[in-house]
Amino acid sequence: QNYYQGLMDYLDNRLLAIEDRMQLWHHQSRRYHSEQQDFKKLTAEVMRVLEKDHSVLFEDVAGAAGRVERAEREMEYVETWTSPRACVRPEERVLEGVLCKIDFFKLYIMLLYCVEIISGIRSVKILKRAGGAKGMWTRDPKSSKVYIFNGTSGDSLHQFKSVRDFSNSSGLDSSSAVRLNIEWTGPGSAVYNNHLFYVTHDEDVQVVKFDLTGGFVTDVAMFPLASVSPVYSLSPGTVADLSADDEGLWLLFASSESEPNINLAKLDRASLDIEQIWDTRCPRENAEAAFVVCGVVYVAYNTRLPSRSRIQCVFDVNGMVLNEEAPLIYFPRRYGAHASLKYNPEEKQLYGWDDGYQIIYRLTMKRKLMVGKRA
Ligand SMILES: *[C@@H]1O[C@H](CO)[C@@H](O)[C@H](O)[C@H]1NC(C)=O
Ligand SMILES: *[C@@H]1O[C@H](CO)[C@@H](O)[C@H](O)[C@H]1NC(C)=O
């Protein structure tokens, strides 16, 4: 009881602090008035629920605390973008006010989209069969180009103008090949805005950034690990697994051979610097692939003798999605096991590689907000 009261007080204080900040924010800019109203409604709703419904106890408190924290972070983020200071950063000086407006818009879209969680698989499309049992394919969310990595390592990849172009092509011949001077290891690459990010390793894991327009390596970052060990036990070829989205670059990896869980690192897309590292608490054992949607890691599990793979562990860097609340999602039975699953944030679909078949899963999303759940 005392503990609960303590948490209530804590939440109360945090909400008050946010309200103070919101007032400041309001003075700074009247444009965001309606968003602020929504946010106030939301915080009021949380407090109402907490006051009225003591029996729901810890789950709700934990959920609300996560949301308060997240909301605070969002407020901070919004503030940095909307304060006049944000517009005179050196890299933005050229475009001045215009860029500031665009970035705010993008940010707002991102916030809207980040309150969603995957709720199911809407449809499955088997696009083609090209290449061997293992591999990966992905689509650049910015350019719509499609990239194919056949096998578990190599010094080239295949590039197509679009999904249709790939579907229509005669396969992976030399006309679509792009050569790399540093070899890639494992189906763990990501493409974002005409830049390829991929994993290579000898004694260490390295992340390579490759400019696909210019055709040259722009950066190589060492990733220091105690020992190199595949991140998913059922996909020994995947040393580490990258995904890229509007927020940055994410790396799923195992910090050592004895590490039971999948680890997550957030990297700066421009510099490849490590910003933060988490233990997802999702076991590596029986994992076959994983992907990141807006800071939420979804891990697909299977059995050694492939059966139906399913998303059975979820980890949210913002603490907003609790693993216990995430739905168990089964993939439709296909050919074998997923060698890779790559999420495309623009289309909300997954690019899967299953025994040489290139598959597109369309996903259904739902809003992940306590208020929504109760309404
Ligand atoms: C794809 O990779 C497999 C090995 O994983 C290889 O046998 C096959 O020849 C490759 N196909 C093409 C078109 O390169
Ligand atoms: C691609 O598709 C179009 C029409 O859908 C067709 O006219 C064309 O011949 C196809 N190209 C190849 C290489 O199959």
CSV table of C-alpha atoms and ligand atoms in Angstrom, one decimal:
chain,number,residue,atom,x,y,z
A,1,GLN,CA,0.0,0.0,0.0
A,2,ASN,CA,2.8,2.3,1.0
A,3,TYR,CA,4.7,1.4,-2.1
A,4,TYR,CA,1.7,2.1,-4.3
A,5,GLN,CA,1.2,5.5,-2.6
A,6,GLY,CA,4.8,6.3,-3.3
A,7,LEU,CA,4.4,5.5,-6.9
A,8,MET,CA,1.3,7.6,-7.1
A,9,ASP,CA,3.2,10.6,-5.6
A,10,TYR,CA,6.0,10.0,-7.9
A,11,LEU,CA,3.7,10.0,-10.9
A,12,ASP,CA,1.9,13.0,-9.6
A,13,ASN,CA,5.1,14.9,-9.3
A,14,ARG,CA,6.2,14.0,-12.8
A,15,LEU,CA,2.9,15.0,-14.3
A,16,LEU,CA,3.1,18.4,-12.5
A,17,ALA,CA,6.6,18.9,-13.9
A,18,ILE,CA,5.3,18.1,-17.4
A,19,GLU,CA,2.4,20.6,-16.9
A,20,ASP,CA,4.9,23.3,-15.9
A,21,ARG,CA,6.9,22.6,-19.0
A,22,MET,CA,3.8,22.5,-21.1
A,23,GLN,CA,2.9,26.0,-19.9
A,24,LEU,CA,6.3,27.2,-20.9
A,25,TRP,CA,5.9,25.5,-24.2
A,26,HIS,CA,2.6,27.1,-24.7
A,27,HIS,CA,4.0,30.5,-24.3
A,28,GLN,CA,6.7,29.7,-26.8
A,29,SER,CA,4.4,28.6,-29.5
A,30,ARG,CA,0.6,28.8,-29.9
A,31,ARG,CA,0.6,26.6,-32.9
A,32,TYR,CA,0.6,23.4,-31.0
A,33,HIS,CA,-2.3,24.2,-28.9
A,34,SER,CA,-4.5,21.3,-29.9
A,35,GLU,CA,-1.7,18.7,-29.4
A,36,GLN,CA,-1.3,20.1,-26.0
A,37,GLN,CA,-4.9,19.7,-25.2
A,38,ASP,CA,-4.8,16.1,-26.3
A,39,PHE,CA,-1.8,15.5,-24.1
A,40,LYS,CA,-3.5,17.1,-21.1
A,41,LYS,CA,-6.5,15.0,-21.7
A,42,LEU,CA,-4.3,12.0,-21.8
A,43,THR,CA,-2.5,12.8,-18.6
A,44,ALA,CA,-5.8,13.6,-16.9
A,45,GLU,CA,-7.1,10.2,-18.0
A,46,VAL,CA,-4.1,8.5,-16.6
A,47,MET,CA,-4.6,10.2,-13.3
A,48,ARG,CA,-8.3,9.5,-13.3
A,49,VAL,CA,-7.7,5.8,-13.9
A,50,LEU,CA,-5.1,5.7,-11.2
A,51,GLU,CA,-7.3,7.3,-8.7
A,52,LYS,CA,-10.5,5.4,-9.5
A,53,ASP,CA,-9.1,1.9,-10.1
A,54,HIS,CA,-6.8,1.0,-7.3
A,55,SER,CA,-7.2,-2.7,-8.1
A,56,VAL,CA,-5.5,-2.5,-11.4
A,57,LEU,CA,-2.4,-1.6,-9.4
A,58,PHE,CA,1.1,-2.2,-10.6
A,59,GLU,CA,0.5,-3.0,-14.3
A,60,ASP,CA,-1.1,0.3,-14.9
A,61,VAL,CA,1.3,2.2,-12.7
A,62,ALA,CA,4.2,0.7,-14.6
A,63,GLY,CA,2.5,1.4,-17.9
A,64,ALA,CA,1.7,4.9,-16.9
A,65,ALA,CA,5.2,5.6,-15.6
A,66,GLY,CA,6.6,4.5,-18.9
A,67,ARG,CA,4.2,6.8,-20.7
A,68,VAL,CA,5.0,9.7,-18.5
A,69,GLU,CA,8.7,9.2,-19.2
A,70,ARG,CA,8.1,8.8,-22.9
A,71,ALA,CA,5.9,11.9,-23.0
A,72,GLU,CA,8.5,13.9,-21.2
A,73,ARG,CA,11.1,12.8,-23.7
A,74,GLU,CA,8.7,13.7,-26.5
A,75,MET,CA,8.2,17.1,-25.0
A,76,GLU,CA,11.9,17.6,-24.8
A,77,TYR,CA,12.3,16.5,-28.4
A,78,VAL,CA,9.5,18.8,-29.6
A,79,GLU,CA,11.0,21.7,-27.6
A,80,THR,CA,14.4,21.3,-29.2
A,81,TRP,CA,12.9,21.4,-32.6
A,82,THR,CA,10.5,24.3,-31.9
A,83,SER,CA,12.8,26.5,-29.9
A,84,PRO,CA,14.3,29.3,-32.0
A,85,ARG,CA,17.7,27.9,-31.1
A,86,ALA,CA,17.1,24.8,-33.1
A,87,CYS,CA,16.9,26.7,-36.3
A,88,VAL,CA,20.3,28.1,-36.1
A,89,ARG,CA,22.3,24.9,-35.9
A,90,PRO,CA,25.1,25.1,-38.3
A,91,GLU,CA,23.9,22.3,-40.6
A,92,GLU,CA,20.5,23.9,-40.8
A,93,ARG,CA,21.5,27.5,-41.3
A,94,VAL,CA,21.4,27.1,-45.1
A,95,LEU,CA,17.7,26.4,-45.3
A,96,GLU,CA,16.8,28.2,-42.1
A,97,GLY,CA,13.1,28.4,-41.3
A,98,VAL,CA,12.0,26.1,-44.0
A,99,LEU,CA,13.9,23.1,-42.7
A,100,CYS,CA,12.7,23.7,-39.2
A,101,LYS,CA,9.1,23.4,-40.4
A,102,ILE,CA,9.7,20.3,-42.4
A,103,ASP,CA,11.5,18.6,-39.5
A,104,PHE,CA,8.7,19.4,-37.1
A,105,PHE,CA,6.2,17.9,-39.5
A,106,LYS,CA,8.3,14.8,-39.9
A,107,LEU,CA,8.7,14.5,-36.1
A,108,TYR,CA,5.0,14.8,-35.6
A,109,ILE,CA,4.3,12.0,-38.1
A,110,MET,CA,6.8,9.9,-36.3
A,111,LEU,CA,5.2,10.5,-32.9
A,112,LEU,CA,1.8,9.5,-34.3
A,113,TYR,CA,3.2,6.4,-35.9
A,114,CYS,CA,5.3,5.4,-32.9
A,115,VAL,CA,2.2,4.8,-30.7
A,116,GLU,CA,1.4,1.8,-32.8
A,117,ILE,CA,2.1,-1.8,-32.1
A,118,ILE,CA,1.9,-4.7,-34.5
A,119,SER,CA,-1.4,-6.6,-33.9
A,120,GLY,CA,-1.3,-9.2,-36.7
A,121,ILE,CA,-0.4,-10.2,-40.2
A,122,ARG,CA,-2.9,-9.0,-42.8
A,123,SER,CA,-1.7,-10.8,-45.8
A,124,VAL,CA,1.2,-12.8,-47.3
A,125,LYS,CA,2.5,-12.4,-50.8
A,126,ILE,CA,5.1,-14.8,-52.2
A,127,LEU,CA,6.9,-12.6,-54.7
A,128,LYS,CA,9.6,-14.8,-56.2
A,129,ARG,CA,12.1,-17.5,-55.7
A,130,ALA,CA,15.6,-16.2,-56.3
A,131,GLY,CA,18.8,-17.4,-54.7
A,132,GLY,CA,19.6,-20.0,-52.1
A,133,ALA,CA,18.0,-21.1,-48.8
A,134,LYS,CA,19.6,-18.2,-46.8
A,135,GLY,CA,19.6,-14.6,-47.7
A,136,MET,CA,17.8,-11.3,-47.2
A,137,TRP,CA,16.1,-8.7,-49.1
A,138,THR,CA,14.9,-5.2,-48.2
A,139,ARG,CA,13.6,-2.1,-49.8
A,140,ASP,CA,15.0,1.4,-49.2
A,141,PRO,CA,12.1,3.3,-47.6
A,142,LYS,CA,13.4,6.5,-49.2
A,143,SER,CA,14.3,5.5,-52.7
A,144,SER,CA,12.0,2.4,-53.1
A,145,LYS,CA,14.9,0.5,-54.6
A,146,VAL,CA,15.2,-3.2,-53.7
A,147,TYR,CA,18.4,-4.9,-52.4
A,148,ILE,CA,19.1,-8.6,-52.4
A,149,PHE,CA,21.8,-10.4,-50.5
A,150,ASN,CA,22.0,-14.0,-51.5
A,151,GLY,CA,23.6,-16.6,-49.2
A,152,THR,CA,25.3,-15.9,-45.9
A,153,SER,CA,28.3,-13.9,-47.0
A,154,GLY,CA,29.7,-12.3,-50.2
A,155,ASP,CA,31.3,-9.4,-51.9
A,156,SER,CA,28.3,-8.3,-53.9
A,157,LEU,CA,24.6,-7.7,-53.7
A,158,HIS,CA,21.8,-7.1,-56.2
A,159,GLN,CA,20.0,-3.9,-56.8
A,160,PHE,CA,16.6,-3.4,-58.5
A,161,LYS,CA,14.7,-0.2,-59.3
A,162,SER,CA,11.6,-1.4,-57.5
A,163,VAL,CA,9.8,-4.5,-56.2
A,164,ARG,CA,8.0,-4.8,-59.5
A,165,ASP,CA,11.3,-4.6,-61.3
A,166,PHE,CA,12.7,-7.4,-59.2
A,167,SER,CA,9.6,-9.5,-59.5
A,168,ASN,CA,9.7,-9.1,-63.3
A,169,SER,CA,13.5,-9.8,-63.6
A,170,SER,CA,15.0,-13.0,-64.7
A,171,GLY,CA,16.8,-13.4,-61.4
A,172,LEU,CA,20.1,-12.5,-59.8
A,173,ASP,CA,22.4,-12.1,-62.7
A,174,SER,CA,25.4,-9.8,-63.2
A,175,SER,CA,23.3,-7.0,-64.6
A,176,SER,CA,21.9,-6.2,-61.2
A,177,ALA,CA,25.1,-6.8,-59.2
A,178,VAL,CA,26.8,-4.2,-57.0
A,179,ARG,CA,30.3,-4.9,-55.9
A,180,LEU,CA,31.6,-4.2,-52.5
A,181,ASN,CA,35.3,-4.0,-51.5
A,182,ILE,CA,34.6,-5.1,-48.0
A,183,GLU,CA,32.8,-8.4,-47.7
A,184,TRP,CA,29.4,-8.7,-46.0
A,185,THR,CA,28.7,-11.4,-43.4
A,186,GLY,CA,25.2,-12.6,-42.6
A,187,PRO,CA,21.7,-11.5,-43.7
A,188,GLY,CA,21.8,-8.4,-41.4
A,189,SER,CA,22.1,-5.4,-43.7
A,190,ALA,CA,19.9,-2.3,-43.8
A,191,VAL,CA,19.4,0.3,-46.5
A,192,TYR,CA,18.3,3.8,-45.8
A,193,ASN,CA,18.3,6.8,-48.2
A,194,ASN,CA,20.7,5.3,-50.7
A,195,HIS,CA,23.1,4.2,-48.0
A,196,LEU,CA,23.8,0.6,-47.2
A,197,PHE,CA,24.8,-0.5,-43.7
A,198,TYR,CA,26.2,-3.9,-43.3
A,199,VAL,CA,28.0,-6.2,-41.0
A,200,THR,CA,31.4,-7.7,-41.6
A,201,HIS,CA,33.7,-9.5,-39.2
A,202,ASP,CA,37.0,-11.2,-38.6
A,203,GLU,CA,37.9,-11.0,-34.9
A,204,ASP,CA,35.5,-8.1,-34.3
A,205,VAL,CA,32.2,-7.2,-35.6
A,206,GLN,CA,32.3,-4.2,-37.8
A,207,VAL,CA,29.5,-2.0,-39.3
A,208,VAL,CA,30.2,-0.7,-42.7
A,209,LYS,CA,28.5,2.3,-44.3
A,210,PHE,CA,28.5,2.2,-48.1
A,211,ASP,CA,27.3,5.0,-50.4
A,212,LEU,CA,25.2,3.2,-53.0
A,213,THR,CA,25.0,6.3,-55.3
A,214,GLY,CA,28.7,6.8,-55.3
A,215,GLY,CA,29.7,3.2,-54.9
A,216,PHE,CA,32.2,3.6,-52.1
A,217,VAL,CA,32.6,2.9,-48.4
A,218,THR,CA,32.1,6.1,-46.3
A,219,ASP,CA,32.7,4.7,-42.8
A,220,VAL,CA,33.7,1.6,-40.9
A,221,ALA,CA,32.9,1.3,-37.2
A,222,MET,CA,34.4,-1.4,-34.9
A,223,PHE,CA,31.9,-2.9,-32.5
A,224,PRO,CA,33.9,-4.2,-29.5
A,225,LEU,CA,32.5,-7.5,-28.2
A,226,ALA,CA,33.9,-10.0,-25.7
A,227,SER,CA,33.4,-12.8,-28.3
A,228,VAL,CA,31.6,-13.0,-31.6
A,229,SER,CA,28.6,-15.2,-31.5
A,230,PRO,CA,25.5,-15.3,-33.8
A,231,VAL,CA,22.6,-13.2,-32.4
A,232,TYR,CA,19.9,-15.8,-33.2
A,233,SER,CA,20.5,-19.4,-32.3
A,234,LEU,CA,18.5,-20.8,-35.2
A,235,SER,CA,20.3,-18.5,-37.7
A,236,PRO,CA,24.0,-19.1,-37.2
A,237,GLY,CA,24.8,-17.0,-40.3
A,238,THR,CA,23.5,-13.9,-38.7
A,239,VAL,CA,26.4,-12.4,-36.7
A,240,ALA,CA,24.6,-9.2,-36.0
A,241,ASP,CA,21.4,-7.7,-37.5
A,242,LEU,CA,20.9,-4.0,-38.5
A,243,SER,CA,17.8,-2.0,-39.2
A,244,ALA,CA,17.4,1.6,-40.2
A,245,ASP,CA,14.5,3.9,-39.8
A,246,ASP,CA,13.8,7.6,-39.3
A,247,GLU,CA,15.1,7.4,-35.7
A,248,GLY,CA,18.5,6.0,-36.6
A,249,LEU,CA,20.3,2.8,-37.0
A,250,TRP,CA,19.6,-0.2,-34.7
A,251,LEU,CA,22.0,-3.2,-34.2
A,252,LEU,CA,20.8,-6.5,-32.7
A,253,PHE,CA,23.7,-8.5,-31.4
A,254,ALA,CA,25.0,-10.9,-28.7
A,255,SER,CA,27.6,-9.3,-26.4
A,256,SER,CA,29.4,-12.6,-25.9
A,257,GLU,CA,29.0,-16.3,-26.5
A,258,SER,CA,27.6,-16.8,-22.9
A,259,GLU,CA,25.1,-14.0,-23.2
A,260,PRO,CA,21.6,-15.6,-23.1
A,261,ASN,CA,19.7,-12.5,-24.4
A,262,ILE,CA,19.6,-10.4,-27.5
A,263,ASN,CA,21.2,-7.0,-27.1
A,264,LEU,CA,20.2,-3.9,-28.9
A,265,ALA,CA,22.4,-0.9,-29.7
A,266,LYS,CA,21.2,2.4,-31.2
A,267,LEU,CA,23.8,4.0,-33.5
A,268,ASP,CA,24.0,7.4,-35.0
A,269,ARG,CA,23.3,6.9,-38.7
A,270,ALA,CA,25.7,9.6,-39.8
A,271,SER,CA,28.7,8.8,-37.6
A,272,LEU,CA,28.0,5.2,-36.6
A,273,ASP,CA,28.7,6.2,-33.0
A,274,ILE,CA,27.0,4.0,-30.4
A,275,GLU,CA,24.4,6.1,-28.5
A,276,GLN,CA,22.9,3.5,-26.2
A,277,ILE,CA,22.8,-0.2,-25.5
A,278,TRP,CA,20.0,-2.3,-24.0
A,279,ASP,CA,19.4,-5.9,-22.9
A,280,THR,CA,16.1,-6.8,-24.6
A,281,ARG,CA,15.5,-9.8,-22.3
A,282,CYS,CA,14.5,-11.7,-25.4
A,283,PRO,CA,16.4,-15.0,-25.4
A,284,ARG,CA,18.7,-15.9,-28.3
A,285,GLU,CA,17.7,-19.5,-27.9
A,286,ASN,CA,15.3,-20.6,-30.7
A,287,ALA,CA,15.2,-17.1,-32.2
A,288,GLU,CA,15.4,-17.1,-36.0
A,289,ALA,CA,15.1,-13.4,-36.9
A,290,ALA,CA,14.0,-10.1,-35.5
A,291,PHE,CA,13.2,-6.6,-36.6
A,292,VAL,CA,12.7,-3.1,-35.1
A,293,VAL,CA,9.6,-1.0,-35.5
A,294,CYS,CA,9.9,2.5,-34.1
A,295,GLY,CA,12.1,1.5,-31.2
A,296,VAL,CA,10.3,-1.7,-30.5
A,297,VAL,CA,12.1,-5.0,-31.1
A,298,TYR,CA,10.0,-8.0,-32.3
A,299,VAL,CA,11.7,-11.4,-32.1
A,300,ALA,CA,10.5,-14.3,-34.2
A,301,TYR,CA,11.0,-17.8,-32.7
A,302,ASN,CA,10.8,-21.2,-34.3
A,303,THR,CA,12.0,-24.8,-33.6
A,304,ARG,CA,15.1,-26.6,-34.8
A,305,LEU,CA,12.9,-28.6,-37.1
A,306,PRO,CA,11.1,-25.6,-38.6
A,307,SER,CA,7.4,-25.3,-37.7
A,308,ARG,CA,5.3,-22.1,-37.5
A,309,SER,CA,7.4,-19.2,-36.6
A,310,ARG,CA,5.9,-16.6,-34.3
A,311,ILE,CA,6.7,-13.3,-32.7
A,312,GLN,CA,7.0,-14.2,-29.0
A,313,CYS,CA,9.1,-11.5,-27.5
A,314,VAL,CA,8.9,-7.8,-27.7
A,315,PHE,CA,11.1,-5.1,-26.2
A,316,ASP,CA,10.4,-1.4,-26.3
A,317,VAL,CA,13.3,1.0,-25.7
A,318,ASN,CA,10.7,3.5,-24.4
A,319,GLY,CA,9.1,1.1,-22.0
A,320,MET,CA,5.7,1.8,-23.5
A,321,VAL,CA,4.9,-1.7,-24.9
A,322,LEU,CA,5.1,-4.4,-22.2
A,323,ASN,CA,6.1,-7.8,-23.3
A,324,GLU,CA,3.2,-9.4,-21.5
A,325,GLU,CA,0.7,-7.2,-23.3
A,326,ALA,CA,2.1,-7.8,-26.8
A,327,PRO,CA,0.1,-10.2,-28.9
A,328,LEU,CA,1.5,-13.5,-29.9
A,329,ILE,CA,1.7,-13.4,-33.7
A,330,TYR,CA,2.0,-16.5,-35.8
A,331,PHE,CA,3.3,-16.4,-39.3
A,332,PRO,CA,1.4,-18.4,-41.8
A,333,ARG,CA,3.1,-21.8,-42.4
A,334,ARG,CA,5.4,-21.5,-45.4
A,335,TYR,CA,8.5,-23.4,-46.6
A,336,GLY,CA,11.0,-23.5,-43.8
A,337,ALA,CA,12.4,-20.9,-41.5
A,338,HIS,CA,13.0,-17.1,-41.9
A,339,ALA,CA,16.6,-16.4,-42.7
A,340,SER,CA,15.7,-12.7,-42.2
A,341,LEU,CA,12.8,-10.4,-41.6
A,342,LYS,CA,13.2,-6.7,-42.6
A,343,TYR,CA,10.7,-4.1,-41.7
A,344,ASN,CA,9.8,-1.2,-44.1
A,345,PRO,CA,8.5,1.7,-42.1
A,346,GLU,CA,6.9,3.5,-45.1
A,347,GLU,CA,4.8,0.5,-46.1
A,348,LYS,CA,4.4,-1.2,-42.8
A,349,GLN,CA,5.4,-4.5,-44.2
A,350,LEU,CA,8.0,-7.1,-43.7
A,351,TYR,CA,10.4,-8.4,-46.3
A,352,GLY,CA,11.0,-12.1,-45.4
A,353,TRP,CA,13.4,-14.6,-46.9
A,354,ASP,CA,12.1,-18.2,-46.4
A,355,ASP,CA,14.1,-21.0,-48.0
A,356,GLY,CA,14.9,-18.9,-51.1
A,357,TYR,CA,11.4,-17.4,-51.4
A,358,GLN,CA,11.0,-13.7,-51.2
A,359,ILE,CA,7.9,-13.0,-49.2
A,360,ILE,CA,6.1,-9.8,-48.2
A,361,TYR,CA,4.0,-9.7,-45.1
A,362,ARG,CA,1.5,-6.9,-44.7
A,363,LEU,CA,1.0,-6.0,-41.1
A,364,THR,CA,-1.9,-4.7,-39.1
A,365,MET,CA,-1.2,-2.2,-36.4
A,366,LYS,CA,-3.1,-1.0,-33.4
A,367,ARG,CA,-2.8,2.0,-31.2
A,368,LYS,CA,-0.8,1.3,-28.1
A,369,LEU,CA,-2.3,3.6,-25.6
A,370,MET,CA,-3.9,2.8,-22.3
A,371,VAL,CA,-6.6,5.3,-22.8
A,372,GLY,CA,-7.5,3.7,-26.1
A,373,LYS,CA,-7.6,0.3,-24.6
A,374,ARG,CA,-10.1,1.4,-21.9
A,375,ALA,CA,-12.3,3.5,-24.2
B,1,LIG,C1,22.8,-17.9,-54.1
B,1,LIG,O1,23.5,-18.5,-53.1
B,1,LIG,C2,23.6,-19.9,-53.1
B,1,LIG,C3,24.4,-20.3,-51.8
B,1,LIG,O2,23.7,-19.8,-50.7
B,1,LIG,C4,24.3,-20.3,-54.3
B,1,LIG,O3,24.3,-21.7,-54.4
B,1,LIG,C5,23.6,-19.8,-55.5
B,1,LIG,O4,24.3,-20.1,-56.7
B,1,LIG,C6,23.4,-18.3,-55.4
B,1,LIG,N1,22.6,-17.8,-56.6
B,1,LIG,C7,23.0,-16.8,-57.3
B,1,LIG,C8,22.1,-16.4,-58.4
B,1,LIG,O5,24.0,-16.2,-57.1
B,2,LIG,C1,7.8,-7.0,-67.2
B,2,LIG,O1,6.4,-6.8,-67.3
B,2,LIG,C2,5.9,-6.1,-68.4
B,2,LIG,C3,4.4,-6.0,-68.2
B,2,LIG,O2,3.9,-6.3,-67.0
B,2,LIG,C4,6.2,-6.9,-69.6
B,2,LIG,O3,5.8,-6.2,-70.7
B,2,LIG,C5,7.8,-7.1,-69.7
B,2,LIG,O4,8.1,-7.8,-70.8
B,2,LIG,C6,8.3,-7.7,-68.5
B,2,LIG,N1,9.7,-7.8,-68.5
B,2,LIG,C7,10.4,-8.9,-68.2
B,2,LIG,C8,11.9,-8.8,-68.2
B,2,LIG,O5,9.9,-9.9,-67.9
